[in-house]
Amino acid sequence: MAAKKQSEAVSLVKTFEEFNETKKIDRNTLMNVLEVSFRSVLSKLFGSDKNFDVIVNPEKGDFEIYRNRIVVPDGEVEDENKQISLSEARKIADDYEVDEEVSERVDFSKFGRRAILNLRQTLASKVLELEHETLYNKYKDKEGQIISGEVYQVWKREVLLVDDENNELILPKAEQIPSDQYHKGATIRAVVLRVDNENNNPKIILSRTNNLFLQRLLEAEVPEINDGLISIKKIARMPGERAKVAVESYDDRIDPVGACVGVKGSRVHGIVRELCNENIDVINYTANLRLFITRALSPAKISSMNINEEEHKVEVYLKPEEVSLAIGKNGLNIKLASMLTEYTIDVFREVDEQEDEDVYLDAFDNEIDQWIIDAIKSVGLDTAKAVLKAPRELLTEKADLEEETVDYVLSVLRAEFEL
């Protein structure tokens, strides 16, 4: 039985050595964890482990434990763990004297089965702690980097992925591109957003919607960015729909927009596919705010603008035919331009001087519901004549109004001018 218990304890060391090979734990850490585990058991058995020497040899798969005790006269032993009587000491070696230290090898199997089970549990706990610490350190260093994972489980609020070492990675619903579709076994790329470590239980959070994901994709696809010749200054995204990227070149010979897009869009096509056909507009960055806003609202052509730097607001005036271009489908263009420039952009239709008899829509709030007026104004039409001259589809599609509602609005406005 004793041999069996000793064999069990030795097998623990061998098991831990195998763990070391698998998890790449360094030798010093391995030795320390094994010693701490043994000392934890000894401390529980004897109240203290300070007078024990623990020697672990993971290469051979064995260990030695020695207990050091002080020799005291017979009958004066007060602490059997730290003291040994002279007669007992001389059974070990007949030349021991009082006050000398006796170092005696301890047979771990004599501690009983409970001690061995305790050791196994302690080792398992330390192994788990090491796994968590190793995982945390590994992915903490990878924050902001793109990694690949295999879809393991798809839930309503998140997708569980595993890496090549079977570590779990979480892709929350909020970090997924709306049109993403996941199937078990598929390989997914995402950026490591953050690593939480509550109660020493690492949780790796991934993202496909964060601006860093697009930035890292561009860095991988455009050598000039990776080489530091082109810098990504700002990014604005509506994930899965459209993005605007402002870039700047540090070499006058390099066109930053052309370098990022590539010949016939060759460099940006792969990124667009990765982002579920998210259209990417690349523009030249400039510190000139007026010019930057103009470029951000492209393809619309701005006639004039008033900038309020204190409130970070800008009023942009355009010709009627440019209004819908500035706003874009579902208002995406103006939203992204505002995000990119960090200015709230209000679009106004440019009114000719001879049209000074025009009337603002708000003047009709006693005949037209305010929500209808707001919907029309949201597409850049804020005066009666601007609405009357606008294409009907701008009101039905862009402003999302019913045909009957549009007919009513037009009739009210025509009546104002007796048309």
PDB file of C-alpha atoms in Angstrom, residues 203-345:
ATOM      1  CA  LYS A 203     -11.980  36.270 -20.902  1.00  0.00           C
ATOM      2  CA  ILE A 204     -10.745  37.232 -24.371  1.00  0.00           C
ATOM      3  CA  ILE A 205     -13.130  39.631 -26.103  1.00  0.00           C
ATOM      4  CA  LEU A 206     -12.893  39.981 -29.896  1.00  0.00           C
ATOM      5  CA  SER A 207     -14.367  42.584 -32.255  1.00  0.00           C
ATOM      6  CA  ARG A 208     -15.079  42.917 -35.961  1.00  0.00           C
ATOM      7  CA  THR A 209     -16.760  46.317 -35.668  1.00  0.00           C
ATOM      8  CA  ASN A 210     -14.003  48.255 -33.889  1.00  0.00           C
ATOM      9  CA  ASN A 211     -12.056  50.748 -36.019  1.00  0.00           C
ATOM     10  CA  LEU A 212      -8.854  48.896 -35.129  1.00  0.00           C
ATOM     11  CA  PHE A 213     -10.025  45.887 -37.136  1.00  0.00           C
ATOM     12  CA  LEU A 214     -10.219  47.956 -40.336  1.00  0.00           C
ATOM     13  CA  GLN A 215      -6.949  49.693 -39.490  1.00  0.00           C
ATOM     14  CA  ARG A 216      -5.096  46.387 -39.021  1.00  0.00           C
ATOM     15  CA  LEU A 217      -6.553  45.021 -42.269  1.00  0.00           C
ATOM     16  CA  LEU A 218      -5.275  48.081 -44.128  1.00  0.00           C
ATOM     17  CA  GLU A 219      -1.852  47.778 -42.499  1.00  0.00           C
ATOM     18  CA  ALA A 220      -1.621  44.158 -43.631  1.00  0.00           C
ATOM     19  CA  GLU A 221      -2.779  44.915 -47.181  1.00  0.00           C
ATOM     20  CA  VAL A 222      -0.911  48.174 -47.854  1.00  0.00           C
ATOM     21  CA  PRO A 223       2.896  47.849 -47.510  1.00  0.00           C
ATOM     22  CA  GLU A 224       3.350  51.628 -47.454  1.00  0.00           C
ATOM     23  CA  ILE A 225       1.318  51.816 -44.232  1.00  0.00           C
ATOM     24  CA  ASN A 226       3.290  49.003 -42.649  1.00  0.00           C
ATOM     25  CA  ASP A 227       6.539  50.728 -43.680  1.00  0.00           C
ATOM     26  CA  GLY A 228       5.451  54.026 -42.121  1.00  0.00           C
ATOM     27  CA  LEU A 229       5.277  55.939 -45.422  1.00  0.00           C
ATOM     28  CA  ILE A 230       1.507  56.373 -45.092  1.00  0.00           C
ATOM     29  CA  SER A 231      -0.347  57.057 -41.865  1.00  0.00           C
ATOM     30  CA  ILE A 232      -3.989  56.311 -41.083  1.00  0.00           C
ATOM     31  CA  LYS A 233      -5.132  59.496 -39.353  1.00  0.00           C
ATOM     32  CA  LYS A 234      -8.832  58.829 -38.741  1.00  0.00           C
ATOM     33  CA  ILE A 235     -11.447  56.162 -39.343  1.00  0.00           C
ATOM     34  CA  ALA A 236     -15.251  56.365 -39.245  1.00  0.00           C
ATOM     35  CA  ARG A 237     -17.344  53.205 -39.701  1.00  0.00           C
ATOM     36  CA  MET A 238     -20.892  52.014 -39.938  1.00  0.00           C
ATOM     37  CA  PRO A 239     -19.910  48.320 -39.776  1.00  0.00           C
ATOM     38  CA  GLY A 240     -20.998  46.263 -42.759  1.00  0.00           C
ATOM     39  CA  GLU A 241     -22.316  49.312 -44.629  1.00  0.00           C
ATOM     40  CA  ARG A 242     -19.749  52.032 -45.224  1.00  0.00           C
ATOM     41  CA  ALA A 243     -16.514  53.490 -43.873  1.00  0.00           C
ATOM     42  CA  LYS A 244     -14.420  56.592 -44.430  1.00  0.00           C
ATOM     43  CA  VAL A 245     -10.662  56.502 -43.882  1.00  0.00           C
ATOM     44  CA  ALA A 246      -8.442  59.598 -43.824  1.00  0.00           C
ATOM     45  CA  VAL A 247      -4.818  58.898 -44.771  1.00  0.00           C
ATOM     46  CA  GLU A 248      -1.686  61.008 -45.056  1.00  0.00           C
ATOM     47  CA  SER A 249       1.568  60.403 -46.927  1.00  0.00           C
ATOM     48  CA  TYR A 250       5.006  61.287 -45.545  1.00  0.00           C
ATOM     49  CA  ASP A 251       6.526  60.951 -49.008  1.00  0.00           C
ATOM     50  CA  ASP A 252       5.493  63.481 -51.662  1.00  0.00           C
ATOM     51  CA  ARG A 253       6.052  60.856 -54.345  1.00  0.00           C
ATOM     52  CA  ILE A 254       3.349  58.602 -52.906  1.00  0.00           C
ATOM     53  CA  ASP A 255      -0.378  59.175 -53.457  1.00  0.00           C
ATOM     54  CA  PRO A 256      -1.856  57.835 -50.178  1.00  0.00           C
ATOM     55  CA  VAL A 257      -5.359  57.313 -51.579  1.00  0.00           C
ATOM     56  CA  GLY A 258      -4.114  55.487 -54.677  1.00  0.00           C
ATOM     57  CA  ALA A 259      -1.738  53.352 -52.604  1.00  0.00           C
ATOM     58  CA  CYS A 260      -4.515  52.273 -50.260  1.00  0.00           C
ATOM     59  CA  VAL A 261      -7.060  51.546 -52.976  1.00  0.00           C
ATOM     60  CA  GLY A 262      -4.626  49.850 -55.347  1.00  0.00           C
ATOM     61  CA  VAL A 263      -4.869  49.339 -59.097  1.00  0.00           C
ATOM     62  CA  LYS A 264      -8.564  48.945 -59.942  1.00  0.00           C
ATOM     63  CA  GLY A 265      -9.256  48.615 -56.219  1.00  0.00           C
ATOM     64  CA  SER A 266      -7.088  45.502 -55.894  1.00  0.00           C
ATOM     65  CA  ARG A 267      -5.870  46.310 -52.379  1.00  0.00           C
ATOM     66  CA  VAL A 268      -9.202  47.308 -50.924  1.00  0.00           C
ATOM     67  CA  HIS A 269     -11.313  44.555 -52.494  1.00  0.00           C
ATOM     68  CA  GLY A 270     -10.139  41.866 -50.075  1.00  0.00           C
ATOM     69  CA  ILE A 271     -10.897  44.111 -47.116  1.00  0.00           C
ATOM     70  CA  VAL A 272     -14.355  44.905 -48.466  1.00  0.00           C
ATOM     71  CA  ARG A 273     -15.115  41.167 -48.715  1.00  0.00           C
ATOM     72  CA  GLU A 274     -13.802  40.563 -45.197  1.00  0.00           C
ATOM     73  CA  LEU A 275     -16.116  43.294 -43.905  1.00  0.00           C
ATOM     74  CA  CYS A 276     -19.226  41.870 -45.609  1.00  0.00           C
ATOM     75  CA  ASN A 277     -19.120  44.298 -48.564  1.00  0.00           C
ATOM     76  CA  GLU A 278     -18.597  47.373 -46.425  1.00  0.00           C
ATOM     77  CA  ASN A 279     -17.836  50.187 -48.877  1.00  0.00           C
ATOM     78  CA  ILE A 280     -14.616  52.018 -48.018  1.00  0.00           C
ATOM     79  CA  ASP A 281     -13.991  55.644 -48.983  1.00  0.00           C
ATOM     80  CA  VAL A 282     -10.351  56.696 -48.694  1.00  0.00           C
ATOM     81  CA  ILE A 283      -9.641  60.440 -48.575  1.00  0.00           C
ATOM     82  CA  ASN A 284      -6.584  62.636 -48.117  1.00  0.00           C
ATOM     83  CA  TYR A 285      -6.211  63.944 -44.597  1.00  0.00           C
ATOM     84  CA  THR A 286      -5.492  67.646 -44.053  1.00  0.00           C
ATOM     85  CA  ALA A 287      -5.184  69.850 -40.981  1.00  0.00           C
ATOM     86  CA  ASN A 288      -7.189  72.488 -42.879  1.00  0.00           C
ATOM     87  CA  LEU A 289     -10.620  71.941 -41.297  1.00  0.00           C
ATOM     88  CA  ARG A 290     -12.607  73.559 -44.098  1.00  0.00           C
ATOM     89  CA  LEU A 291     -10.889  71.414 -46.725  1.00  0.00           C
ATOM     90  CA  PHE A 292     -11.161  68.292 -44.568  1.00  0.00           C
ATOM     91  CA  ILE A 293     -14.924  68.734 -44.177  1.00  0.00           C
ATOM     92  CA  THR A 294     -15.208  69.271 -47.938  1.00  0.00           C
ATOM     93  CA  ARG A 295     -13.356  66.013 -48.613  1.00  0.00           C
ATOM     94  CA  ALA A 296     -15.311  64.140 -45.931  1.00  0.00           C
ATOM     95  CA  LEU A 297     -18.636  65.045 -47.616  1.00  0.00           C
ATOM     96  CA  SER A 298     -17.432  63.820 -51.009  1.00  0.00           C
ATOM     97  CA  PRO A 299     -18.864  63.117 -53.579  1.00  0.00           C
ATOM     98  CA  ALA A 300     -21.067  66.147 -52.845  1.00  0.00           C
ATOM     99  CA  LYS A 301     -19.687  69.539 -53.885  1.00  0.00           C
ATOM    100  CA  ILE A 302     -20.019  72.240 -51.242  1.00  0.00           C
ATOM    101  CA  SER A 303     -20.851  75.806 -52.213  1.00  0.00           C
ATOM    102  CA  SER A 304     -20.047  77.406 -48.836  1.00  0.00           C
ATOM    103  CA  MET A 305     -19.920  76.667 -45.120  1.00  0.00           C
ATOM    104  CA  ASN A 306     -20.024  78.367 -41.733  1.00  0.00           C
ATOM    105  CA  ILE A 307     -17.871  76.765 -39.014  1.00  0.00           C
ATOM    106  CA  ASN A 308     -18.523  77.143 -35.301  1.00  0.00           C
ATOM    107  CA  GLU A 309     -15.342  75.790 -33.707  1.00  0.00           C
ATOM    108  CA  GLU A 310     -16.512  76.354 -30.135  1.00  0.00           C
ATOM    109  CA  GLU A 311     -19.579  74.140 -30.532  1.00  0.00           C
ATOM    110  CA  HIS A 312     -17.945  71.871 -33.128  1.00  0.00           C
ATOM    111  CA  LYS A 313     -20.744  72.527 -35.578  1.00  0.00           C
ATOM    112  CA  VAL A 314     -20.710  73.446 -39.259  1.00  0.00           C
ATOM    113  CA  GLU A 315     -23.441  74.644 -41.612  1.00  0.00           C
ATOM    114  CA  VAL A 316     -22.899  73.458 -45.157  1.00  0.00           C
ATOM    115  CA  TYR A 317     -24.679  75.017 -48.137  1.00  0.00           C
ATOM    116  CA  LEU A 318     -25.087  73.101 -51.386  1.00  0.00           C
ATOM    117  CA  LYS A 319     -26.901  73.345 -54.659  1.00  0.00           C
ATOM    118  CA  PRO A 320     -30.197  71.398 -54.683  1.00  0.00           C
ATOM    119  CA  GLU A 321     -28.809  68.572 -56.804  1.00  0.00           C
ATOM    120  CA  GLU A 322     -25.912  68.066 -54.361  1.00  0.00           C
ATOM    121  CA  VAL A 323     -28.031  67.707 -51.223  1.00  0.00           C
ATOM    122  CA  SER A 324     -28.901  64.041 -51.658  1.00  0.00           C
ATOM    123  CA  LEU A 325     -25.234  63.228 -52.423  1.00  0.00           C
ATOM    124  CA  ALA A 326     -24.109  64.933 -49.231  1.00  0.00           C
ATOM    125  CA  ILE A 327     -26.652  63.073 -47.139  1.00  0.00           C
ATOM    126  CA  GLY A 328     -26.181  59.731 -48.859  1.00  0.00           C
ATOM    127  CA  LYS A 329     -28.277  56.577 -48.698  1.00  0.00           C
ATOM    128  CA  ASN A 330     -29.988  56.319 -45.298  1.00  0.00           C
ATOM    129  CA  GLY A 331     -28.003  59.391 -44.234  1.00  0.00           C
ATOM    130  CA  LEU A 332     -24.755  57.385 -44.138  1.00  0.00           C
ATOM    131  CA  ASN A 333     -22.531  59.900 -45.929  1.00  0.00           C
ATOM    132  CA  ILE A 334     -23.283  62.809 -43.609  1.00  0.00           C
ATOM    133  CA  LYS A 335     -23.141  60.586 -40.506  1.00  0.00           C
ATOM    134  CA  LEU A 336     -19.696  59.268 -41.420  1.00  0.00           C
ATOM    135  CA  ALA A 337     -18.458  62.737 -42.374  1.00  0.00           C
ATOM    136  CA  SER A 338     -19.547  64.015 -38.954  1.00  0.00           C
ATOM    137  CA  MET A 339     -17.829  61.092 -37.216  1.00  0.00           C
ATOM    138  CA  LEU A 340     -14.634  61.572 -39.241  1.00  0.00           C
ATOM    139  CA  THR A 341     -14.356  65.328 -38.729  1.00  0.00           C
ATOM    140  CA  GLU A 342     -15.797  65.263 -35.196  1.00  0.00           C
ATOM    141  CA  TYR A 343     -18.091  68.143 -36.193  1.00  0.00           C
ATOM    142  CA  THR A 344     -21.895  68.110 -36.302  1.00  0.00           C
ATOM    143  CA  ILE A 345     -22.737  68.862 -39.937  1.00  0.00           C
TER     144      ILE A 345
END
